Amino acid sequence: MTKSPITDMPNGAAARRLAGFAAALALAAGLASPAGAQTSDLVNRATLRVCADPADMPLSNEKGEGYENKIAELLAKDLGVPLAYTWFPQATGFYRMTLGIKRCDVVLGVSQGADPYLNTNAFMRTTSIIVTKKGGELDGVDQLSDPKLQGKRVGVTAGTPAASHLIRNGLMARAKPYSLTVDRRYESPVEQMLKDVESGDVDAAIIWGPLGGYYVKQSSALSSIPLVKEKGQPPMIYRMTFGVRPGEDNWKHRLNEFISKHQADIDKILSDYGVPLVDEQDNVKQAAK
């Protein structure tokens, strides 16, 4: 599963209490001021240690082929340190088994506000896409309220914001659900959804853009449009950030500097992977060149 707006994470309150307890001990020993007692000194400054999924294309894989891999390489170059990965499937227990036990120091794709992460500034704003057959009856549909979708079979990932919007527009009765949380080493619901659009098993599919855009870009049979016109809650457009441990403010600020300095480079990487980028006015940004 991608690091999408819906994640399964442990309780962040315990982590914050532990950070506060550590700070109190340091202050009592006269070793630090409140500002200097952050847990940022737990970050390995000699190596960029990235937490990532070993089989979650187009985000990341062990061969370094994903867009998060490319951003990590750019970050390591900016920091002037070697790059190392801690691999763990992006599923239940990801935070606990990576950042939580300090095996690595940053996750390169976390939705803004996701607990228990401390978020950097956003490096992209993105949305879900609607995928249809190129030249087909539904090609060009850019809103779930479009009457052309009525009576059609739409593929959707269960438990996502898109599913709520299908319900609102009366499309859920015939919808085909696909699994949300899977180990991508063994199962790929997104790729299956796109195969089902090509075969006609479903008429359209609603897919998280950073995942679906990559595969649609490789297909001569499919087309996609970013969903930026949907109204009401839950939102379809999300800001994506880097995620670090709570309390590591110095590290967060350093990562923010990198994002600000290299935003154009990051946009180019994302565009090359077919990620739909959305500006603050909810307009689809032109692909970076």
mmCIF file of C-alpha atoms in Angstrom:
data_model
loop_
_atom_site.group_PDB
_atom_site.id
_atom_site.type_symbol
_atom_site.label_atom_id
_atom_site.label_comp_id
_atom_site.label_asym_id
_atom_site.label_seq_id
_atom_site.Cartn_x
_atom_site.Cartn_y
_atom_site.Cartn_z
ATOM 1 C CA MET A 1 0.000 0.000 0.000
ATOM 2 C CA THR A 2 1.196 3.456 -0.777
ATOM 3 C CA LYS A 3 1.647 6.079 1.824
ATOM 4 C CA SER A 4 -1.699 7.521 1.025
ATOM 5 C CA PRO A 5 -4.026 9.784 3.046
ATOM 6 C CA ILE A 6 -5.258 6.698 4.904
ATOM 7 C CA THR A 7 -2.618 4.913 7.005
ATOM 8 C CA ASP A 8 -2.458 2.562 9.967
ATOM 9 C CA MET A 9 -0.179 4.068 12.574
ATOM 10 C CA PRO A 10 0.523 3.543 16.270
ATOM 11 C CA ASN A 11 -0.520 5.965 18.967
ATOM 12 C CA GLY A 12 1.628 9.104 18.755
ATOM 13 C CA ALA A 13 0.868 10.187 22.332
ATOM 14 C CA ALA A 14 3.303 7.656 23.803
ATOM 15 C CA ALA A 15 6.102 8.874 21.537
ATOM 16 C CA ARG A 16 5.486 12.460 22.556
ATOM 17 C CA ARG A 17 5.464 11.525 26.258
ATOM 18 C CA LEU A 18 8.778 9.706 25.851
ATOM 19 C CA ALA A 19 10.291 12.716 24.079
ATOM 20 C CA GLY A 20 9.113 14.982 26.894
ATOM 21 C CA PHE A 21 10.530 12.627 29.530
ATOM 22 C CA ALA A 22 13.918 12.572 27.787
ATOM 23 C CA ALA A 23 13.961 16.350 27.601
ATOM 24 C CA ALA A 24 13.141 16.634 31.294
ATOM 25 C CA LEU A 25 16.035 14.331 32.188
ATOM 26 C CA ALA A 26 18.455 16.352 30.093
ATOM 27 C CA LEU A 27 17.329 19.598 31.687
ATOM 28 C CA ALA A 28 17.589 18.157 35.169
ATOM 29 C CA ALA A 29 21.178 17.175 34.456
ATOM 30 C CA GLY A 30 21.931 20.675 33.216
ATOM 31 C CA LEU A 31 22.837 19.353 29.789
ATOM 32 C CA ALA A 32 20.398 21.272 27.628
ATOM 33 C CA SER A 33 17.923 24.084 27.374
ATOM 34 C CA PRO A 34 14.341 23.342 26.282
ATOM 35 C CA ALA A 35 15.228 24.328 22.713
ATOM 36 C CA GLY A 36 18.305 22.118 22.661
ATOM 37 C CA ALA A 37 16.663 19.044 24.147
ATOM 38 C CA GLN A 38 15.067 17.915 20.892
ATOM 39 C CA THR A 39 15.426 14.339 19.763
ATOM 40 C CA SER A 40 17.097 15.565 16.554
ATOM 41 C CA ASP A 41 20.434 14.275 17.893
ATOM 42 C CA LEU A 42 19.035 10.774 17.254
ATOM 43 C CA VAL A 43 19.299 11.442 13.514
ATOM 44 C CA ASN A 44 22.331 9.835 11.887
ATOM 45 C CA ARG A 45 24.089 12.788 10.248
ATOM 46 C CA ALA A 46 26.809 10.674 8.601
ATOM 47 C CA THR A 47 24.309 8.745 6.432
ATOM 48 C CA LEU A 48 20.894 9.554 4.988
ATOM 49 C CA ARG A 49 18.797 6.692 6.392
ATOM 50 C CA VAL A 50 15.518 6.458 4.484
ATOM 51 C CA CYS A 51 12.533 4.290 5.487
ATOM 52 C CA ALA A 52 10.888 2.836 2.366
ATOM 53 C CA ASP A 53 8.791 0.031 0.945
ATOM 54 C CA PRO A 54 10.831 -2.566 -0.984
ATOM 55 C CA ALA A 55 8.125 -3.147 -3.616
ATOM 56 C CA ASP A 56 5.847 -0.136 -3.982
ATOM 57 C CA MET A 57 6.386 1.145 -7.511
ATOM 58 C CA PRO A 58 6.221 3.832 -8.672
ATOM 59 C CA LEU A 59 7.102 5.168 -5.205
ATOM 60 C CA SER A 60 10.015 2.943 -4.242
ATOM 61 C CA ASN A 61 11.628 -0.449 -4.628
ATOM 62 C CA GLU A 62 14.867 -2.172 -3.702
ATOM 63 C CA LYS A 63 16.300 -1.502 -7.167
ATOM 64 C CA GLY A 64 15.977 2.255 -6.616
ATOM 65 C CA GLU A 65 13.535 2.702 -9.498
ATOM 66 C CA GLY A 66 10.794 4.753 -7.793
ATOM 67 C CA TYR A 67 10.312 8.506 -7.553
ATOM 68 C CA GLU A 68 10.962 8.423 -3.803
ATOM 69 C CA ASN A 69 14.287 6.716 -4.585
ATOM 70 C CA LYS A 70 15.179 9.530 -6.983
ATOM 71 C CA ILE A 71 14.231 12.199 -4.431
ATOM 72 C CA ALA A 72 16.295 10.368 -1.804
ATOM 73 C CA GLU A 73 19.305 10.399 -4.135
ATOM 74 C CA LEU A 74 18.857 14.136 -4.658
ATOM 75 C CA LEU A 75 18.586 14.689 -0.903
ATOM 76 C CA ALA A 76 21.692 12.611 -0.161
ATOM 77 C CA LYS A 77 23.636 14.650 -2.709
ATOM 78 C CA ASP A 78 22.415 17.890 -1.128
ATOM 79 C CA LEU A 79 23.461 16.679 2.327
ATOM 80 C CA GLY A 80 26.768 15.345 1.033
ATOM 81 C CA VAL A 81 26.326 11.940 2.681
ATOM 82 C CA PRO A 82 25.776 8.339 1.462
ATOM 83 C CA LEU A 83 22.253 6.934 1.160
ATOM 84 C CA ALA A 84 21.019 3.841 3.018
ATOM 85 C CA TYR A 85 17.565 2.245 3.238
ATOM 86 C CA THR A 86 15.543 0.425 5.851
ATOM 87 C CA TRP A 87 13.029 -1.675 3.902
ATOM 88 C CA PHE A 88 9.619 -2.518 5.326
ATOM 89 C CA PRO A 89 6.251 -3.061 3.562
ATOM 90 C CA GLN A 90 4.009 0.017 3.719
ATOM 91 C CA ALA A 91 1.324 -1.703 5.747
ATOM 92 C CA THR A 92 0.382 -2.215 9.392
ATOM 93 C CA GLY A 93 3.376 -1.543 11.640
ATOM 94 C CA PHE A 94 5.384 0.528 9.150
ATOM 95 C CA TYR A 95 6.074 3.472 11.496
ATOM 96 C CA ARG A 96 6.658 1.251 14.508
ATOM 97 C CA MET A 97 9.220 -0.913 12.720
ATOM 98 C CA THR A 98 11.093 1.919 10.986
ATOM 99 C CA LEU A 99 11.128 5.446 12.414
ATOM 100 C CA GLY A 100 9.649 4.251 15.693
ATOM 101 C CA ILE A 101 12.643 2.085 16.583
ATOM 102 C CA LYS A 102 15.127 4.535 15.028
ATOM 103 C CA ARG A 103 16.292 2.236 12.235
ATOM 104 C CA CYS A 104 15.968 5.160 9.805
ATOM 105 C CA ASP A 105 15.333 8.905 9.925
ATOM 106 C CA VAL A 106 12.873 9.984 7.218
ATOM 107 C CA VAL A 107 9.912 8.725 5.196
ATOM 108 C CA LEU A 108 9.628 10.472 1.827
ATOM 109 C CA GLY A 109 5.869 10.341 1.335
ATOM 110 C CA VAL A 110 3.497 11.086 4.239
ATOM 111 C CA SER A 111 0.186 12.947 4.023
ATOM 112 C CA GLN A 112 0.109 16.226 5.919
ATOM 113 C CA GLY A 113 -1.239 15.747 9.442
ATOM 114 C CA ALA A 114 -0.710 11.968 9.526
ATOM 115 C CA ASP A 115 -0.160 10.823 13.114
ATOM 116 C CA PRO A 116 2.363 10.209 14.674
ATOM 117 C CA TYR A 117 4.730 11.789 12.166
ATOM 118 C CA LEU A 118 6.194 15.274 12.386
ATOM 119 C CA ASN A 119 5.606 16.667 8.908
ATOM 120 C CA THR A 120 7.906 18.829 6.843
ATOM 121 C CA ASN A 121 6.510 21.377 4.433
ATOM 122 C CA ALA A 122 4.669 19.775 1.541
ATOM 123 C CA PHE A 123 6.759 18.750 -1.464
ATOM 124 C CA MET A 124 3.676 18.103 -3.588
ATOM 125 C CA ARG A 125 -0.056 18.606 -3.698
ATOM 126 C CA THR A 126 -1.807 15.808 -5.556
ATOM 127 C CA THR A 127 -5.109 14.018 -6.065
ATOM 128 C CA SER A 128 -6.843 10.890 -7.323
ATOM 129 C CA ILE A 129 -7.439 10.282 -11.015
ATOM 130 C CA ILE A 130 -10.271 8.742 -13.018
ATOM 131 C CA VAL A 131 -8.999 6.171 -15.523
ATOM 132 C CA THR A 132 -11.005 5.152 -18.592
ATOM 133 C CA LYS A 133 -10.429 3.533 -21.970
ATOM 134 C CA LYS A 134 -8.865 5.929 -24.433
ATOM 135 C CA GLY A 135 -11.478 6.998 -26.962
ATOM 136 C CA GLY A 136 -14.237 5.204 -25.059
ATOM 137 C CA GLU A 137 -17.647 6.415 -23.917
ATOM 138 C CA LEU A 138 -16.280 7.786 -20.649
ATOM 139 C CA ASP A 139 -13.082 9.327 -22.004
ATOM 140 C CA GLY A 140 -13.025 12.975 -20.919
ATOM 141 C CA VAL A 141 -15.182 12.558 -17.807
ATOM 142 C CA ASP A 142 -13.574 14.723 -15.124
ATOM 143 C CA GLN A 143 -16.147 14.658 -12.316
ATOM 144 C CA LEU A 144 -17.874 11.850 -10.434
ATOM 145 C CA SER A 145 -21.185 13.686 -10.746
ATOM 146 C CA ASP A 146 -21.085 13.330 -14.551
ATOM 147 C CA PRO A 147 -24.324 11.628 -15.704
ATOM 148 C CA LYS A 148 -22.306 9.386 -18.029
ATOM 149 C CA LEU A 149 -21.115 7.454 -14.968
ATOM 150 C CA GLN A 150 -24.605 6.498 -13.833
ATOM 151 C CA GLY A 151 -25.162 2.771 -14.145
ATOM 152 C CA LYS A 152 -21.477 2.147 -14.844
ATOM 153 C CA ARG A 153 -19.207 -0.221 -12.935
ATOM 154 C CA VAL A 154 -16.426 1.765 -11.291
ATOM 155 C CA GLY A 155 -13.355 0.307 -9.622
ATOM 156 C CA VAL A 156 -12.311 1.944 -6.356
ATOM 157 C CA THR A 157 -9.969 1.226 -3.466
ATOM 158 C CA ALA A 158 -12.057 0.322 -0.425
ATOM 159 C CA GLY A 159 -11.962 2.721 2.514
ATOM 160 C CA THR A 160 -10.518 5.674 0.614
ATOM 161 C CA PRO A 161 -11.949 9.194 0.169
ATOM 162 C CA ALA A 162 -12.879 8.249 -3.397
ATOM 163 C CA ALA A 163 -15.252 5.566 -2.068
ATOM 164 C CA SER A 164 -17.105 8.197 -0.039
ATOM 165 C CA HIS A 165 -17.538 10.319 -3.154
ATOM 166 C CA LEU A 166 -18.873 7.339 -5.105
ATOM 167 C CA ILE A 167 -21.512 6.879 -2.413
ATOM 168 C CA ARG A 168 -22.423 10.567 -2.582
ATOM 169 C CA ASN A 169 -22.893 10.337 -6.350
ATOM 170 C CA GLY A 170 -24.913 7.107 -6.286
ATOM 171 C CA LEU A 171 -22.195 4.978 -7.887
ATOM 172 C CA MET A 172 -21.391 2.536 -5.120
ATOM 173 C CA ALA A 173 -24.103 -0.047 -5.796
ATOM 174 C CA ARG A 174 -22.290 -1.352 -8.880
ATOM 175 C CA ALA A 175 -18.757 -0.419 -7.818
ATOM 176 C CA LYS A 176 -16.004 -3.022 -7.625
ATOM 177 C CA PRO A 177 -13.843 -2.653 -4.480
ATOM 178 C CA TYR A 178 -10.110 -3.357 -4.374
ATOM 179 C CA SER A 179 -7.951 -3.905 -1.289
ATOM 180 C CA LEU A 180 -6.413 -0.922 0.475
ATOM 181 C CA THR A 181 -3.643 -2.367 2.644
ATOM 182 C CA VAL A 182 -1.570 -5.027 0.907
ATOM 183 C CA ASP A 183 2.020 -6.189 0.686
ATOM 184 C CA ARG A 184 2.974 -5.060 -2.809
ATOM 185 C CA ARG A 185 5.574 -7.802 -3.072
ATOM 186 C CA TYR A 186 2.694 -10.236 -3.547
ATOM 187 C CA GLU A 187 -0.317 -8.209 -4.671
ATOM 188 C CA SER A 188 -0.917 -5.033 -6.707
ATOM 189 C CA PRO A 189 -4.542 -3.858 -6.617
ATOM 190 C CA VAL A 190 -3.761 -0.767 -8.707
ATOM 191 C CA GLU A 191 -2.312 -2.765 -11.589
ATOM 192 C CA GLN A 192 -5.246 -5.180 -11.375
ATOM 193 C CA MET A 193 -7.690 -2.279 -11.484
ATOM 194 C CA LEU A 194 -6.105 -0.941 -14.662
ATOM 195 C CA LYS A 195 -6.164 -4.398 -16.274
ATOM 196 C CA ASP A 196 -9.856 -4.562 -15.425
ATOM 197 C CA VAL A 197 -10.476 -1.226 -17.178
ATOM 198 C CA GLU A 198 -8.654 -2.495 -20.268
ATOM 199 C CA SER A 199 -10.607 -5.765 -20.281
ATOM 200 C CA GLY A 200 -13.950 -4.062 -19.695
ATOM 201 C CA ASP A 201 -14.567 -5.733 -16.334
ATOM 202 C CA VAL A 202 -14.965 -2.200 -14.976
ATOM 203 C CA ASP A 203 -15.888 0.886 -16.988
ATOM 204 C CA ALA A 204 -13.654 3.268 -15.051
ATOM 205 C CA ALA A 205 -11.334 3.268 -12.051
ATOM 206 C CA ILE A 206 -10.647 5.865 -9.364
ATOM 207 C CA ILE A 207 -7.004 5.572 -8.283
ATOM 208 C CA TRP A 208 -4.636 7.568 -6.089
ATOM 209 C CA GLY A 209 -2.779 9.669 -8.651
ATOM 210 C CA PRO A 210 0.830 9.040 -7.560
ATOM 211 C CA LEU A 211 0.191 5.318 -8.088
ATOM 212 C CA GLY A 212 -2.091 5.250 -11.107
ATOM 213 C CA GLY A 213 -0.504 8.016 -13.168
ATOM 214 C CA TYR A 214 2.700 6.030 -13.622
ATOM 215 C CA TYR A 215 0.962 2.962 -15.070
ATOM 216 C CA VAL A 216 -1.469 4.943 -17.216
ATOM 217 C CA LYS A 217 1.493 6.781 -18.730
ATOM 218 C CA GLN A 218 2.844 3.404 -19.876
ATOM 219 C CA SER A 219 -0.452 2.285 -21.436
ATOM 220 C CA SER A 220 -1.568 3.026 -24.989
ATOM 221 C CA ALA A 221 -5.128 1.922 -24.164
ATOM 222 C CA LEU A 222 -5.898 4.097 -21.144
ATOM 223 C CA SER A 223 -6.367 7.770 -20.377
ATOM 224 C CA SER A 224 -6.723 9.589 -17.062
ATOM 225 C CA ILE A 225 -7.888 12.925 -15.693
ATOM 226 C CA PRO A 226 -7.038 14.303 -12.217
ATOM 227 C CA LEU A 227 -10.120 14.738 -10.025
ATOM 228 C CA VAL A 228 -9.857 18.363 -8.888
ATOM 229 C CA LYS A 229 -13.544 19.364 -9.083
ATOM 230 C CA GLU A 230 -15.027 17.155 -6.360
ATOM 231 C CA LYS A 231 -16.843 19.062 -3.606
ATOM 232 C CA GLY A 232 -17.478 18.182 0.015
ATOM 233 C CA GLN A 233 -15.691 15.964 2.480
ATOM 234 C CA PRO A 234 -13.489 14.016 2.634
ATOM 235 C CA PRO A 235 -11.061 15.971 0.448
ATOM 236 C CA MET A 236 -9.645 14.373 -2.679
ATOM 237 C CA ILE A 237 -6.583 16.628 -2.881
ATOM 238 C CA TYR A 238 -3.796 16.150 -0.353
ATOM 239 C CA ARG A 239 -0.457 17.700 0.534
ATOM 240 C CA MET A 240 2.357 15.165 0.781
ATOM 241 C CA THR A 241 5.358 15.737 3.033
ATOM 242 C CA PHE A 242 8.455 14.046 4.373
ATOM 243 C CA GLY A 243 7.804 12.423 7.765
ATOM 244 C CA VAL A 244 10.205 12.410 10.726
ATOM 245 C CA ARG A 245 9.921 11.543 14.411
ATOM 246 C CA PRO A 246 8.021 13.996 16.676
ATOM 247 C CA GLY A 247 10.399 16.440 18.336
ATOM 248 C CA GLU A 248 13.049 16.353 15.601
ATOM 249 C CA ASP A 249 12.527 19.984 14.642
ATOM 250 C CA ASN A 250 16.110 20.705 13.586
ATOM 251 C CA TRP A 251 16.014 17.797 11.144
ATOM 252 C CA LYS A 252 12.627 18.926 9.861
ATOM 253 C CA HIS A 253 13.957 22.444 9.206
ATOM 254 C CA ARG A 254 16.934 21.032 7.287
ATOM 255 C CA LEU A 255 14.583 18.988 5.124
ATOM 256 C CA ASN A 256 12.402 22.057 4.556
ATOM 257 C CA GLU A 257 15.484 23.873 3.260
ATOM 258 C CA PHE A 258 16.084 21.034 0.811
ATOM 259 C CA ILE A 259 12.461 21.074 -0.415
ATOM 260 C CA SER A 260 12.512 24.841 -0.944
ATOM 261 C CA LYS A 261 15.855 24.752 -2.749
ATOM 262 C CA HIS A 262 15.015 21.794 -4.997
ATOM 263 C CA GLN A 263 11.241 22.135 -5.569
ATOM 264 C CA ALA A 264 11.679 22.454 -9.339
ATOM 265 C CA ASP A 265 13.862 19.324 -9.401
ATOM 266 C CA ILE A 266 11.303 17.433 -7.297
ATOM 267 C CA ASP A 267 8.469 18.524 -9.613
ATOM 268 C CA LYS A 268 10.449 17.260 -12.603
ATOM 269 C CA ILE A 269 10.968 13.858 -10.977
ATOM 270 C CA LEU A 270 7.274 13.570 -10.091
ATOM 271 C CA SER A 271 6.139 14.638 -13.563
ATOM 272 C CA ASP A 272 8.418 12.036 -15.154
ATOM 273 C CA TYR A 273 6.553 9.390 -13.124
ATOM 274 C CA GLY A 274 3.121 10.644 -14.158
ATOM 275 C CA VAL A 275 2.202 12.075 -10.740
ATOM 276 C CA PRO A 276 -0.625 14.651 -11.100
ATOM 277 C CA LEU A 277 0.490 17.889 -9.443
ATOM 278 C CA VAL A 278 -2.121 20.388 -8.253
ATOM 279 C CA ASP A 279 -1.530 24.044 -7.357
ATOM 280 C CA GLU A 280 -3.070 25.950 -4.451
ATOM 281 C CA GLN A 281 -6.017 27.029 -6.638
ATOM 282 C CA ASP A 282 -6.800 23.351 -7.419
ATOM 283 C CA ASN A 283 -5.574 23.659 -10.988
ATOM 284 C CA VAL A 284 -3.554 20.830 -12.524
ATOM 285 C CA LYS A 285 0.015 22.021 -12.990
ATOM 286 C CA GLN A 286 1.692 21.513 -16.341
ATOM 287 C CA ALA A 287 4.277 18.763 -16.379
ATOM 288 C CA ALA A 288 7.686 20.051 -15.367
ATOM 289 C CA LYS A 289 10.306 20.033 -18.115
#
